[in-house]
PDB file of C-alpha atoms and ligand atoms in Angstrom:
ATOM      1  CA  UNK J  24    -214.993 103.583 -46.642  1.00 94.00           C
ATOM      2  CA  UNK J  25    -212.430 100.599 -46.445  1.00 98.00           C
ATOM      3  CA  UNK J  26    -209.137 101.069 -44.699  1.00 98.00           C
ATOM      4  CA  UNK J  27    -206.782 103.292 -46.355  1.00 98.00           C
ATOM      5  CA  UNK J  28    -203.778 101.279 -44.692  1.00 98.00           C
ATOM      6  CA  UNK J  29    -204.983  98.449 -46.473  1.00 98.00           C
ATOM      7  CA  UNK J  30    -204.807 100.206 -49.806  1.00 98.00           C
ATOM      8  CA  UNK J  31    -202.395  98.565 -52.193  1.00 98.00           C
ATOM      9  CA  UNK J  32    -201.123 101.615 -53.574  1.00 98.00           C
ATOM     10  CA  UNK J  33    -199.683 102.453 -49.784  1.00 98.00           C
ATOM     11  CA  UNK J  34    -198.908  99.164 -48.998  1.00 98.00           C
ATOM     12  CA  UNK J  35    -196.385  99.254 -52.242  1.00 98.00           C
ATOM     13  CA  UNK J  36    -195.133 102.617 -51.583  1.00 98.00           C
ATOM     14  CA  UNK J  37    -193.999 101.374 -47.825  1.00 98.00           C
ATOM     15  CA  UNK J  38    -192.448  98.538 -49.377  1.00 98.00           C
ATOM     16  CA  UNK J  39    -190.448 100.606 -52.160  1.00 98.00           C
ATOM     17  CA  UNK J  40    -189.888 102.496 -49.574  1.00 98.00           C
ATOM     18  CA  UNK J  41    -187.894  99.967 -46.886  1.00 98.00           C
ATOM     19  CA  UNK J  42    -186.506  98.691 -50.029  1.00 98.00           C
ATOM     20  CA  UNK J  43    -184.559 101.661 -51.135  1.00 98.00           C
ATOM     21  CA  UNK J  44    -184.003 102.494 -47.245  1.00 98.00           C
ATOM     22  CA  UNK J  45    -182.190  99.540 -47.465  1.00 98.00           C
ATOM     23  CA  UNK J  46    -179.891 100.242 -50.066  1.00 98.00           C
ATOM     24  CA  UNK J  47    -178.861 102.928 -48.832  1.00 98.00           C
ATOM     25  CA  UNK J  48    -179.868 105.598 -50.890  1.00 98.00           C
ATOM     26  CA  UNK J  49    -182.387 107.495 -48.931  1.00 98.00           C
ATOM     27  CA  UNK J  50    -180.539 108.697 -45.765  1.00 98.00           C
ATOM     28  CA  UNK J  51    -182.189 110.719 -43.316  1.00 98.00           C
ATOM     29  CA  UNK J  52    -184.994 112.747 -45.045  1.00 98.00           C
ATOM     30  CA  UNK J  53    -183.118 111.748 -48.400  1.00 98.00           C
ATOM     31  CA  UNK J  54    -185.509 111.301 -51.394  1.00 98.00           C
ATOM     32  CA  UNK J  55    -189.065 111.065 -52.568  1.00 98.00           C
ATOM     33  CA  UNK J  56    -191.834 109.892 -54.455  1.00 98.00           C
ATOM     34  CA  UNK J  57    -194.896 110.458 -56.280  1.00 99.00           C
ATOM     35  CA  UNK J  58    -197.527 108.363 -57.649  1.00 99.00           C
ATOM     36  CA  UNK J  59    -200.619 109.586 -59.546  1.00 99.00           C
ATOM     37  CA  UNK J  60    -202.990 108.109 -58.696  1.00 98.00           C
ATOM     38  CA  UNK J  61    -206.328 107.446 -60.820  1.00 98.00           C
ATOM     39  CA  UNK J  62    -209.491 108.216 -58.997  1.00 98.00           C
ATOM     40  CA  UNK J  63    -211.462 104.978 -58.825  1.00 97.00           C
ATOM     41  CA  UNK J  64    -208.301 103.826 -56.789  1.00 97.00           C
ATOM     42  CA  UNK J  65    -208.707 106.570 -54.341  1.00 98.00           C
ATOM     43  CA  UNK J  66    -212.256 106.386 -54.094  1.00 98.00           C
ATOM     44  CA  UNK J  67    -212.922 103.528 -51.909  1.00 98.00           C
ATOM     45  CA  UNK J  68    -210.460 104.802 -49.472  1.00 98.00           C
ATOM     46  CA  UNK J  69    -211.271 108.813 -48.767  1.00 97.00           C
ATOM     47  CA  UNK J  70    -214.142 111.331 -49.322  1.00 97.00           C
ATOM     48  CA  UNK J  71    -212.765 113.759 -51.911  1.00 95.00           C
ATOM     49  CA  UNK J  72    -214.822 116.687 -50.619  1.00 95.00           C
ATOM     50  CA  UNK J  73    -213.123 116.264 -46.943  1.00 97.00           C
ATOM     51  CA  UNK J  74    -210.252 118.443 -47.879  1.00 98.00           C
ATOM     52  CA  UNK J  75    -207.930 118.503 -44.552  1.00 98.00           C
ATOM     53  CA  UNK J  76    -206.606 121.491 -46.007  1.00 98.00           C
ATOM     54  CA  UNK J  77    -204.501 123.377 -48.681  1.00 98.00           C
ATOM     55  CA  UNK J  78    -200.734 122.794 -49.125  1.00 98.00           C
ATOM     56  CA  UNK J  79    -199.106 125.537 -51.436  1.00 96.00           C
ATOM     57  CA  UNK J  80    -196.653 124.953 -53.868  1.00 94.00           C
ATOM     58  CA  UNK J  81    -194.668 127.347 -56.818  1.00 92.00           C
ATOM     59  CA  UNK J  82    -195.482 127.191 -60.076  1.00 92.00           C
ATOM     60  CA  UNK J  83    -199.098 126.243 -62.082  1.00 95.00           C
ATOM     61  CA  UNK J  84    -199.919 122.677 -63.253  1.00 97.00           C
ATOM     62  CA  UNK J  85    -203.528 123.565 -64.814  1.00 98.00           C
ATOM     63  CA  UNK J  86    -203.281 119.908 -66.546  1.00 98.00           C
ATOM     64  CA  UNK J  87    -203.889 118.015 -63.383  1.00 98.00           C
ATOM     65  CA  UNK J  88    -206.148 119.722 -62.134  1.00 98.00           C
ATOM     66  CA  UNK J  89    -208.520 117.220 -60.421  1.00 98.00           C
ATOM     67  CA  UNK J  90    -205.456 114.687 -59.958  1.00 98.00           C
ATOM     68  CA  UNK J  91    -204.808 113.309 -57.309  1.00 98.00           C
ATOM     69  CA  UNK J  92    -201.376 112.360 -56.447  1.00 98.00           C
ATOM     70  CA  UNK J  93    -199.438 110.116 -53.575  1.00 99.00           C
ATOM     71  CA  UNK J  94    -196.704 111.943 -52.414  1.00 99.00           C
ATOM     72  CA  UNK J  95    -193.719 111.597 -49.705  1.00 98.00           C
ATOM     73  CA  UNK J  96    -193.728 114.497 -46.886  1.00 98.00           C
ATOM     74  CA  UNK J  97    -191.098 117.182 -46.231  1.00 98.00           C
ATOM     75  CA  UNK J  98    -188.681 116.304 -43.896  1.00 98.00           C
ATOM     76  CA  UNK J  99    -189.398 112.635 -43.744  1.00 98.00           C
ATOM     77  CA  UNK J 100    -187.193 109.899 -43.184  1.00 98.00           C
ATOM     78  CA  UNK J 101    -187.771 106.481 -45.594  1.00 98.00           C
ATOM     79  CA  UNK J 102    -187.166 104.477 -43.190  1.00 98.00           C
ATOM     80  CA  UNK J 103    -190.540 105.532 -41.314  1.00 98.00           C
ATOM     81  CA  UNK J 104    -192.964 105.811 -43.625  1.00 98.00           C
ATOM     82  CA  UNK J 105    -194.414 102.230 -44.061  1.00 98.00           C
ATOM     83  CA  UNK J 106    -194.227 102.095 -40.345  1.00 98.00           C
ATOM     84  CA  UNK J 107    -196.209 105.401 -40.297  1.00 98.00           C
ATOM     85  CA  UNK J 108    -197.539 106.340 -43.613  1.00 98.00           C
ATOM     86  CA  UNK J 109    -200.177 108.459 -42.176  1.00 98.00           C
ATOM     87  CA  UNK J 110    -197.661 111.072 -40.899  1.00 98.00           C
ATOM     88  CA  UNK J 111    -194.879 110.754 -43.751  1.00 98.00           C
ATOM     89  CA  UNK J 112    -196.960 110.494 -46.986  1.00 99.00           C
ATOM     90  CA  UNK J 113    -200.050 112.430 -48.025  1.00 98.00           C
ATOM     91  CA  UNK J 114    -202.968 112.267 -51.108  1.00 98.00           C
ATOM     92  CA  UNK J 115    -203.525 115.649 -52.693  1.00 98.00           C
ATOM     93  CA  UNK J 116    -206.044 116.392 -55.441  1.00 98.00           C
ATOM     94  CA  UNK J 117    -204.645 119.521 -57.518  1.00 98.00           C
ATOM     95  CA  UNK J 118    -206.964 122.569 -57.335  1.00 98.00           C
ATOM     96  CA  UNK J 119    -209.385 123.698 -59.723  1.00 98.00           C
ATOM     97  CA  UNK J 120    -206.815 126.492 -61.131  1.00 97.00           C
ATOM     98  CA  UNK J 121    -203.678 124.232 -60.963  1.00 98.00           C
ATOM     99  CA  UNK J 122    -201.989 126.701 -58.513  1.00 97.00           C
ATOM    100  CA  UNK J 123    -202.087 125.005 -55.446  1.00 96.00           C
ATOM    101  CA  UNK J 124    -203.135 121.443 -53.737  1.00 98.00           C
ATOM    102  CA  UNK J 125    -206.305 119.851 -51.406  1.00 98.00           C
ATOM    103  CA  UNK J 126    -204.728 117.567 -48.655  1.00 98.00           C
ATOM    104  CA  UNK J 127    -207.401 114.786 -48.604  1.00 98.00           C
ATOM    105  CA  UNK J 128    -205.072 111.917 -46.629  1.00 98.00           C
ATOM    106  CA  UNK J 129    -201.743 112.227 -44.533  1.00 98.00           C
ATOM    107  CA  UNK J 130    -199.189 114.534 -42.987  1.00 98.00           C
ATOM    108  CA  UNK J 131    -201.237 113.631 -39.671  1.00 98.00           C
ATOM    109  CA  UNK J 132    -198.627 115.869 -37.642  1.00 98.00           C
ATOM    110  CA  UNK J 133    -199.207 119.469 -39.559  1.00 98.00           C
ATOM    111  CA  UNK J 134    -197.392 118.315 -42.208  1.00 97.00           C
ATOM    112  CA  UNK J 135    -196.672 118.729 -45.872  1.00 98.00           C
ATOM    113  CA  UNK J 136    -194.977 117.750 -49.270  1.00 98.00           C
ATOM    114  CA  UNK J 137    -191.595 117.074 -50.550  1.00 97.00           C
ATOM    115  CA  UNK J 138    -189.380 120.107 -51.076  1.00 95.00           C
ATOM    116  CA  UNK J 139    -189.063 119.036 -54.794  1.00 95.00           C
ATOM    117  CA  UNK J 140    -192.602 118.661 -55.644  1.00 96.00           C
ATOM    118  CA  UNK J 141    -192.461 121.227 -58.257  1.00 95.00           C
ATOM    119  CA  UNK J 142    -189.860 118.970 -60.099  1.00 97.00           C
ATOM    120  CA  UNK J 143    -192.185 115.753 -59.749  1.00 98.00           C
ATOM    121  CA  UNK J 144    -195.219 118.010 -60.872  1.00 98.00           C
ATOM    122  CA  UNK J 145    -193.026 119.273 -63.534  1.00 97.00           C
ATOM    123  CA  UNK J 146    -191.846 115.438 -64.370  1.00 98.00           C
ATOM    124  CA  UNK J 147    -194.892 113.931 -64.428  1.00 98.00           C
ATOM    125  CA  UNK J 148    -196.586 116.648 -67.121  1.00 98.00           C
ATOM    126  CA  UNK J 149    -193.532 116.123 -69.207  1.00 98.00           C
ATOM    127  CA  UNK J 150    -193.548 112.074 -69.492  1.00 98.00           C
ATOM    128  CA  UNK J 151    -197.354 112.221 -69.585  1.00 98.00           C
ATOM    129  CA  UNK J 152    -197.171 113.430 -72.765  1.00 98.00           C
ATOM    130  CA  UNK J 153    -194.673 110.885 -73.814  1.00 98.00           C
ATOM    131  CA  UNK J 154    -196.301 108.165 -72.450  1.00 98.00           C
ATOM    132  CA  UNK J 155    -199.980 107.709 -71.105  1.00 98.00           C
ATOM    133  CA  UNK J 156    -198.778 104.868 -69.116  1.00 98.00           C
ATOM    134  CA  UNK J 157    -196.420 107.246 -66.759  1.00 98.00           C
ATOM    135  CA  UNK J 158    -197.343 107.279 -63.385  1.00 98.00           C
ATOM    136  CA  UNK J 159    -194.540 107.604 -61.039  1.00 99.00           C
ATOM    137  CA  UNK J 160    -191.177 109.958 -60.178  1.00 98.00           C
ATOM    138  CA  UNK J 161    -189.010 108.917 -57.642  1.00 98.00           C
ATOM    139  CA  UNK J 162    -185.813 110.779 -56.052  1.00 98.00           C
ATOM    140  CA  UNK J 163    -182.813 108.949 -54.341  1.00 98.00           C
ATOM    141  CA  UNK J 164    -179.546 109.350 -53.387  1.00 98.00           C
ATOM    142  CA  UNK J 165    -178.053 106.108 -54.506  1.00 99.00           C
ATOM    143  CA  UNK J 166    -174.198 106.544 -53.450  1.00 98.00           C
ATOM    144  CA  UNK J 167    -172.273 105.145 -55.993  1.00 99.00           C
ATOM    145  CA  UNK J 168    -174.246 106.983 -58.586  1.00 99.00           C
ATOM    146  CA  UNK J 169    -173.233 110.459 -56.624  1.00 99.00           C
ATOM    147  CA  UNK J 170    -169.946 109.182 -56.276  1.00 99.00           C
ATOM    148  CA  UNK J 171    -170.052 108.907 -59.916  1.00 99.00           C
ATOM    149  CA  UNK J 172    -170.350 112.147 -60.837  1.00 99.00           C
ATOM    150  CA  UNK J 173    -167.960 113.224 -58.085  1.00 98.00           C
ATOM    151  CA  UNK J 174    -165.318 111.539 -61.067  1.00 98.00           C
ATOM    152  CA  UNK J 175    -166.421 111.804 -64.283  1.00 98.00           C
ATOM    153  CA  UNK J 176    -167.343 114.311 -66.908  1.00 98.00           C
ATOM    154  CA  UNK J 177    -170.668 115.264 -66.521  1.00 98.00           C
ATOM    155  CA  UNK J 178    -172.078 115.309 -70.412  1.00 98.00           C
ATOM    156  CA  UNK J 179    -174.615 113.163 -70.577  1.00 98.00           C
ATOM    157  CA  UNK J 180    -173.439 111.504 -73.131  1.00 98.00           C
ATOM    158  CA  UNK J 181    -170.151 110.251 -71.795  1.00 98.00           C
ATOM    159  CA  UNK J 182    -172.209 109.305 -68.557  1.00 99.00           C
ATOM    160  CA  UNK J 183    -174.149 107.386 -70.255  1.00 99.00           C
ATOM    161  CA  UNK J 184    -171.720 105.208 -72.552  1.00 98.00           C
ATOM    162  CA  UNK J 185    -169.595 104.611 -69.468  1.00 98.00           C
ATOM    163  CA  UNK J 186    -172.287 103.181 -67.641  1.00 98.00           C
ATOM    164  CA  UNK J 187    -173.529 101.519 -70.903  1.00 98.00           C
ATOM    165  CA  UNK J 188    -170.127  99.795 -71.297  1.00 98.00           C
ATOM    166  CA  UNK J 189    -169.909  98.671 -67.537  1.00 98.00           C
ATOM    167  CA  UNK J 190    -172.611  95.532 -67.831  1.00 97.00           C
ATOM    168  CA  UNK J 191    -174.752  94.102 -70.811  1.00 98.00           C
ATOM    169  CA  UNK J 192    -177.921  94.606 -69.224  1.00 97.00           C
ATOM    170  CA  UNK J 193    -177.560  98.475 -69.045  1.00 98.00           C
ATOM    171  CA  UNK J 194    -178.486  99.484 -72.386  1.00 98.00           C
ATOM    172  CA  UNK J 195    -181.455  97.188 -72.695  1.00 98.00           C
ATOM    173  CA  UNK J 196    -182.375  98.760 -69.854  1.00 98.00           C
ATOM    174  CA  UNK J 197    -182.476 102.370 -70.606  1.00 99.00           C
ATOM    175  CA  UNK J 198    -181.593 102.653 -74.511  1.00 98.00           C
ATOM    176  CA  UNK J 199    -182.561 106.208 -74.287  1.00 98.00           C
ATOM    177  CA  UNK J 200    -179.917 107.057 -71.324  1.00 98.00           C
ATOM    178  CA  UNK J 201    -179.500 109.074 -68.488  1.00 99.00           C
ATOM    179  CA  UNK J 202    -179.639 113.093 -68.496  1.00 99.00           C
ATOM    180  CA  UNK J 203    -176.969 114.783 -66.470  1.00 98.00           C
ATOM    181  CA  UNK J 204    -177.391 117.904 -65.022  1.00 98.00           C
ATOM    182  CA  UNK J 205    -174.825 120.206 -63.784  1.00 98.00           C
ATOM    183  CA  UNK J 206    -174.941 120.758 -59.972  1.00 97.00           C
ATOM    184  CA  UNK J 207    -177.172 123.123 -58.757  1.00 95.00           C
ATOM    185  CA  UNK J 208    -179.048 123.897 -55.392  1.00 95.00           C
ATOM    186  CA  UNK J 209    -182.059 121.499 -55.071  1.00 91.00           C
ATOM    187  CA  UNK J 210    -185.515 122.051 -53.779  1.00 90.00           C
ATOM    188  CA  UNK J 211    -186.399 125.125 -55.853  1.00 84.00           C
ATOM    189  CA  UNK J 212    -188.905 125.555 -58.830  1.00 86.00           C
ATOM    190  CA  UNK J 213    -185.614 126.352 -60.799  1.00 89.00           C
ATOM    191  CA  UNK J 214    -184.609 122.811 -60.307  1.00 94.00           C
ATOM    192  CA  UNK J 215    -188.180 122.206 -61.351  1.00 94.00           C
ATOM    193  CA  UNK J 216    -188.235 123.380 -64.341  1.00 95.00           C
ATOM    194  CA  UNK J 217    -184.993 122.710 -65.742  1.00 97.00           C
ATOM    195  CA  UNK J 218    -185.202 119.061 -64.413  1.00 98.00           C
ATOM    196  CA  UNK J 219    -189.176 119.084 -66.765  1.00 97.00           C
ATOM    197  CA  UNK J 220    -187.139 119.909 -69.984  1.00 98.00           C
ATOM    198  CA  UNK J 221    -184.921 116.947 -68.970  1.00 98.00           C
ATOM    199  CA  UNK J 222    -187.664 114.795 -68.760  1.00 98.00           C
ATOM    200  CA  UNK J 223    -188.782 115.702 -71.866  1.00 98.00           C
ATOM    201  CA  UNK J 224    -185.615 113.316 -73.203  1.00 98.00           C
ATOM    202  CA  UNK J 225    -185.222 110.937 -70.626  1.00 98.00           C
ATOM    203  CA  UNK J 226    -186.897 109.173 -68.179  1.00 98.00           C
ATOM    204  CA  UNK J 227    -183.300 108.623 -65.890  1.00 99.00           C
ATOM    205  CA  UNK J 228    -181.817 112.002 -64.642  1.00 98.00           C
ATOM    206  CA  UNK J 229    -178.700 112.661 -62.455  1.00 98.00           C
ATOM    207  CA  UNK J 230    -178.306 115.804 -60.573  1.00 98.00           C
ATOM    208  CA  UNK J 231    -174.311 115.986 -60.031  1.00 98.00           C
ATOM    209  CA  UNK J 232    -173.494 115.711 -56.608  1.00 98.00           C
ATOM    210  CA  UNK J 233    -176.590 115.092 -55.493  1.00 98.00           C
ATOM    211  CA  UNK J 234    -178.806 112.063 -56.634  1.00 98.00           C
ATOM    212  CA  UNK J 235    -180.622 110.592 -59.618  1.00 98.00           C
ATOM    213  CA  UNK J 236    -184.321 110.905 -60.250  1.00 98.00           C
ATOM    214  CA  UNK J 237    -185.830 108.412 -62.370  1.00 99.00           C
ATOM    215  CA  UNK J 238    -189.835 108.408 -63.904  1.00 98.00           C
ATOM    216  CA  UNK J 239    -192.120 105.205 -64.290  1.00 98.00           C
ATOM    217  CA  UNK J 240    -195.258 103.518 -65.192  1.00 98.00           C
ATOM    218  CA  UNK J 241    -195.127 101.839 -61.646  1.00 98.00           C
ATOM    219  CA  UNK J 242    -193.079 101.978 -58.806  1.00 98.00           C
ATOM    220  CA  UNK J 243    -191.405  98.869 -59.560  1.00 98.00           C
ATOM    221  CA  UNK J 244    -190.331  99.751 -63.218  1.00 98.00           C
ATOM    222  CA  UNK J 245    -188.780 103.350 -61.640  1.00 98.00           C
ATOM    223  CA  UNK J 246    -186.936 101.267 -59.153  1.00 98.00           C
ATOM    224  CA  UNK J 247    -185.671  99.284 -61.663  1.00 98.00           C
ATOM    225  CA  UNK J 248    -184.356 102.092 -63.520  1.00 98.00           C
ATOM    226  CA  UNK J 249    -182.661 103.355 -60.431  1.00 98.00           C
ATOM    227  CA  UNK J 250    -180.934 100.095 -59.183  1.00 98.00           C
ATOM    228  CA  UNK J 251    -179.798  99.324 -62.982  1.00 98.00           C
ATOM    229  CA  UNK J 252    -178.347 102.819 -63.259  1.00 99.00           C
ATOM    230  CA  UNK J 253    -176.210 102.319 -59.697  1.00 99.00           C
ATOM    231  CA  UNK J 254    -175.050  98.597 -60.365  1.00 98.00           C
ATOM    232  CA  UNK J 255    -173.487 100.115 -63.339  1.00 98.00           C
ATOM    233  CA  UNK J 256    -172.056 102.825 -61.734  1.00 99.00           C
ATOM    234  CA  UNK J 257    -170.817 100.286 -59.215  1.00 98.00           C
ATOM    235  CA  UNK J 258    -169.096  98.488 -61.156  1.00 98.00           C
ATOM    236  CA  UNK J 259    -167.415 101.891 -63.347  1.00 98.00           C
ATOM    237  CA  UNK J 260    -166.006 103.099 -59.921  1.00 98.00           C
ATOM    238  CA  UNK J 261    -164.552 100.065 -59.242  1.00 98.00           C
ATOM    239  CA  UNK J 262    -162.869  99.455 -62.378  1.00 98.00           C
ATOM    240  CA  UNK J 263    -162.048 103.225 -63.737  1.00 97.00           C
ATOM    241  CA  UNK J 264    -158.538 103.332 -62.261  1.00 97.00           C
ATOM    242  CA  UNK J 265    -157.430  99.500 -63.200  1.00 97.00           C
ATOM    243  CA  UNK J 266    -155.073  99.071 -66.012  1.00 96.00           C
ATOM    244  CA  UNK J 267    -155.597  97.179 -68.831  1.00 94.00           C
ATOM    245  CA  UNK J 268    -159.779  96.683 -67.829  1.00 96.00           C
ATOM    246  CA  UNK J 269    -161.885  95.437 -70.665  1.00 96.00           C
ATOM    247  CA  UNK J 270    -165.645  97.373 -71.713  1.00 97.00           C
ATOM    248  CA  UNK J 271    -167.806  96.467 -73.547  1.00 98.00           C
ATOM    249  CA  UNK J 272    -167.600  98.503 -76.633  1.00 98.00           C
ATOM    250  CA  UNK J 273    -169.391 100.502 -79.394  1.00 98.00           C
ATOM    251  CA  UNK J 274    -169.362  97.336 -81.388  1.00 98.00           C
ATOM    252  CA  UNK J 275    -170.618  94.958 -78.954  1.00 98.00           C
ATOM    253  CA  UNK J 276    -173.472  97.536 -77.356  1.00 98.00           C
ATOM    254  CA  UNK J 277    -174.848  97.346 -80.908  1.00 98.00           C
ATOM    255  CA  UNK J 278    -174.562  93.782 -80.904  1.00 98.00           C
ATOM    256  CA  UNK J 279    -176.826  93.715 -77.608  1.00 98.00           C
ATOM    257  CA  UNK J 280    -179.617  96.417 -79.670  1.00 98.00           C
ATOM    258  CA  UNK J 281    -179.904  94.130 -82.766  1.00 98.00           C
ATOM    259  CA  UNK J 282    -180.017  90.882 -80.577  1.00 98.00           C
ATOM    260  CA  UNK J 283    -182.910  92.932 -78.256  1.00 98.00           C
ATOM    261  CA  UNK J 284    -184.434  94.670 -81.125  1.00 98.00           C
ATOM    262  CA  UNK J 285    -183.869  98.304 -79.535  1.00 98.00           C
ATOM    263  CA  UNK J 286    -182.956 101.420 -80.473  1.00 98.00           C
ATOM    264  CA  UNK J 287    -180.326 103.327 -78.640  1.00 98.00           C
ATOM    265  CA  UNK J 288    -180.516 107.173 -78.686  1.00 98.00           C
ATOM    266  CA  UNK J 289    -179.813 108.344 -81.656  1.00 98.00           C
ATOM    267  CA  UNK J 290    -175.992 109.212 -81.830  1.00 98.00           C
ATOM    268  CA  UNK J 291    -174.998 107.909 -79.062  1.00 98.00           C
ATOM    269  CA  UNK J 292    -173.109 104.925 -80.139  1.00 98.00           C
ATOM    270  CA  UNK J 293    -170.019 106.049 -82.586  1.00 96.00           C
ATOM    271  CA  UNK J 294    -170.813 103.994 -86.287  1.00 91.00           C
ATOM    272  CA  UNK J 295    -169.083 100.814 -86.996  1.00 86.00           C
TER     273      UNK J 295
HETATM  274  O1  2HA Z 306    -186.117 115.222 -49.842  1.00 52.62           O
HETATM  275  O2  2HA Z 306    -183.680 114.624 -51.384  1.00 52.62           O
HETATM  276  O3  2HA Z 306    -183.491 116.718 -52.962  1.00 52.62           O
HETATM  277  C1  2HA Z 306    -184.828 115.683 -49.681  1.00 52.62           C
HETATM  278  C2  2HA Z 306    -184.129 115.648 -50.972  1.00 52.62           C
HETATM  279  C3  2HA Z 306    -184.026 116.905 -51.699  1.00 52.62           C
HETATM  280 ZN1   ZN Z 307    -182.248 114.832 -52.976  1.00 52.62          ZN
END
């Protein structure tokens, strides 16, 4: 078997990690992550009949099972885990039946997974289907994206176009915008679910008050998602209050489309 700590896969999630640590959006045990993982990456790296043992978790995911899946522990602080990623992440292979998970790597002190896992099960089934190439869901608490929400409406919509018109790069970025959803306690399979219709839509999704989730092919493309979505945000709760500011309008945000050759979501920019 070849070192596990050597695996790229962990070596990229510690970086992401430290990354976002750094920003500032994963205080304490703020946040977390899952990768699926395909098996001949695992392979090398663990014995998939050593299970360590089963972690539960609400709800059914028949569709993966036999998936294995890197995931961020309960309770865990980012700023520890590429220091110790034995005790703060874990690889799980989903049961036979879907209904619960087989610990094969990690959570070295009794451990287990992120309160939200049903939302990144739930997330990951719903941009599967959109797009083969999904592989990751990653939670933050990026602040001016929270503080955000703290000051404007909260239909998605309206999120959306104000972040659109904040910087030219936005809507390039994420054409198909950002779901909002309304606050609500976090954690839960309730989250879960409603959070999996989201993703049906998008692939950026903002929990008012509380953080923004955002879905991948690769943890760099999901970061990139989430750092777009708070430099815009940045800059609207900077400007909101100033007289006389300038935005870059419906006009202009469909000059950026034609130039890129993309297609905003559909209704979203008022006709010219
Ligand atoms: O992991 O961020 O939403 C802690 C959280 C819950
Ligand atoms: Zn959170």
């Amino acid at each position: 078997m070849k070192n596990i700590l050597k695996a790229p896969f962990i070596k990229e999630l510690g970086e992401i990690a430290d990354n976002m640590y750094r920003q500032g959006w994963n205080e304490r045990n703020g946040g977390n992550i899952s990768v699926l993982l395909d098996e001949k990456e695992v392979l090398p790296y663990i014995n998939k009949n050593k299970i360590i043992r089963d972690l539960e978790f609400k709800g059914e995911f028949p569709s993966f099972a036999g998936k294995y899946f890197l995931i961020t522990g309960t309770g865990k602080y980012f700023k520890n885990i590429s220091k110790n990623p034995e005790a703060n992440l874990g690889i799980i292979r989903i049961s036979d039946d879907g209904k619960n998970a087989h610990l094969l790597w990690g959570f070295s002190d009794g451990g287990t997974f992120t309160s939200e896992v049903a939302m990144h099960l739930g997330a990951h089934r719903e941009r599967l289907k959109i797009d083969p190439n999904h592989r990751v869901v990653m939670h933050a608490h990026p602040t001016c994206t929270v503080s955000m929400t703290h000051i404007h409406s909260w239909d998605e919509r309206e999120f959306t176009r104000s972040i659109w018109s904040t910087c030219t790069e936005c809507i390039v970025i994420f054409p198909d915008g950002i779901g909002v959803l309304p606050w609500m306690v976090s954690s839960g399979p309730e989250i879960g679910r409603i959070s999996a219709e989201k993703f049906k839509e998008f692939r950026i999704l903002v929990w008012a008050l509380h953080g923004c989730t955002v879905t991948g092919t690769s943890l760099d493309e999901a970061f990139g998602l989430l750092e777009t979505v708070e430099k815009g945000a940045t800059i609207y709760n900077n400007i909101w209050q100033c007289e006389n500011r300038k935005s870059i309008d419906d006009k202009m945000l469909m000059e950026i489309c034609k130039d890129f050759n993309i297609t905003p979501k559909e209704g979203w920019l008022n006709p010219q």
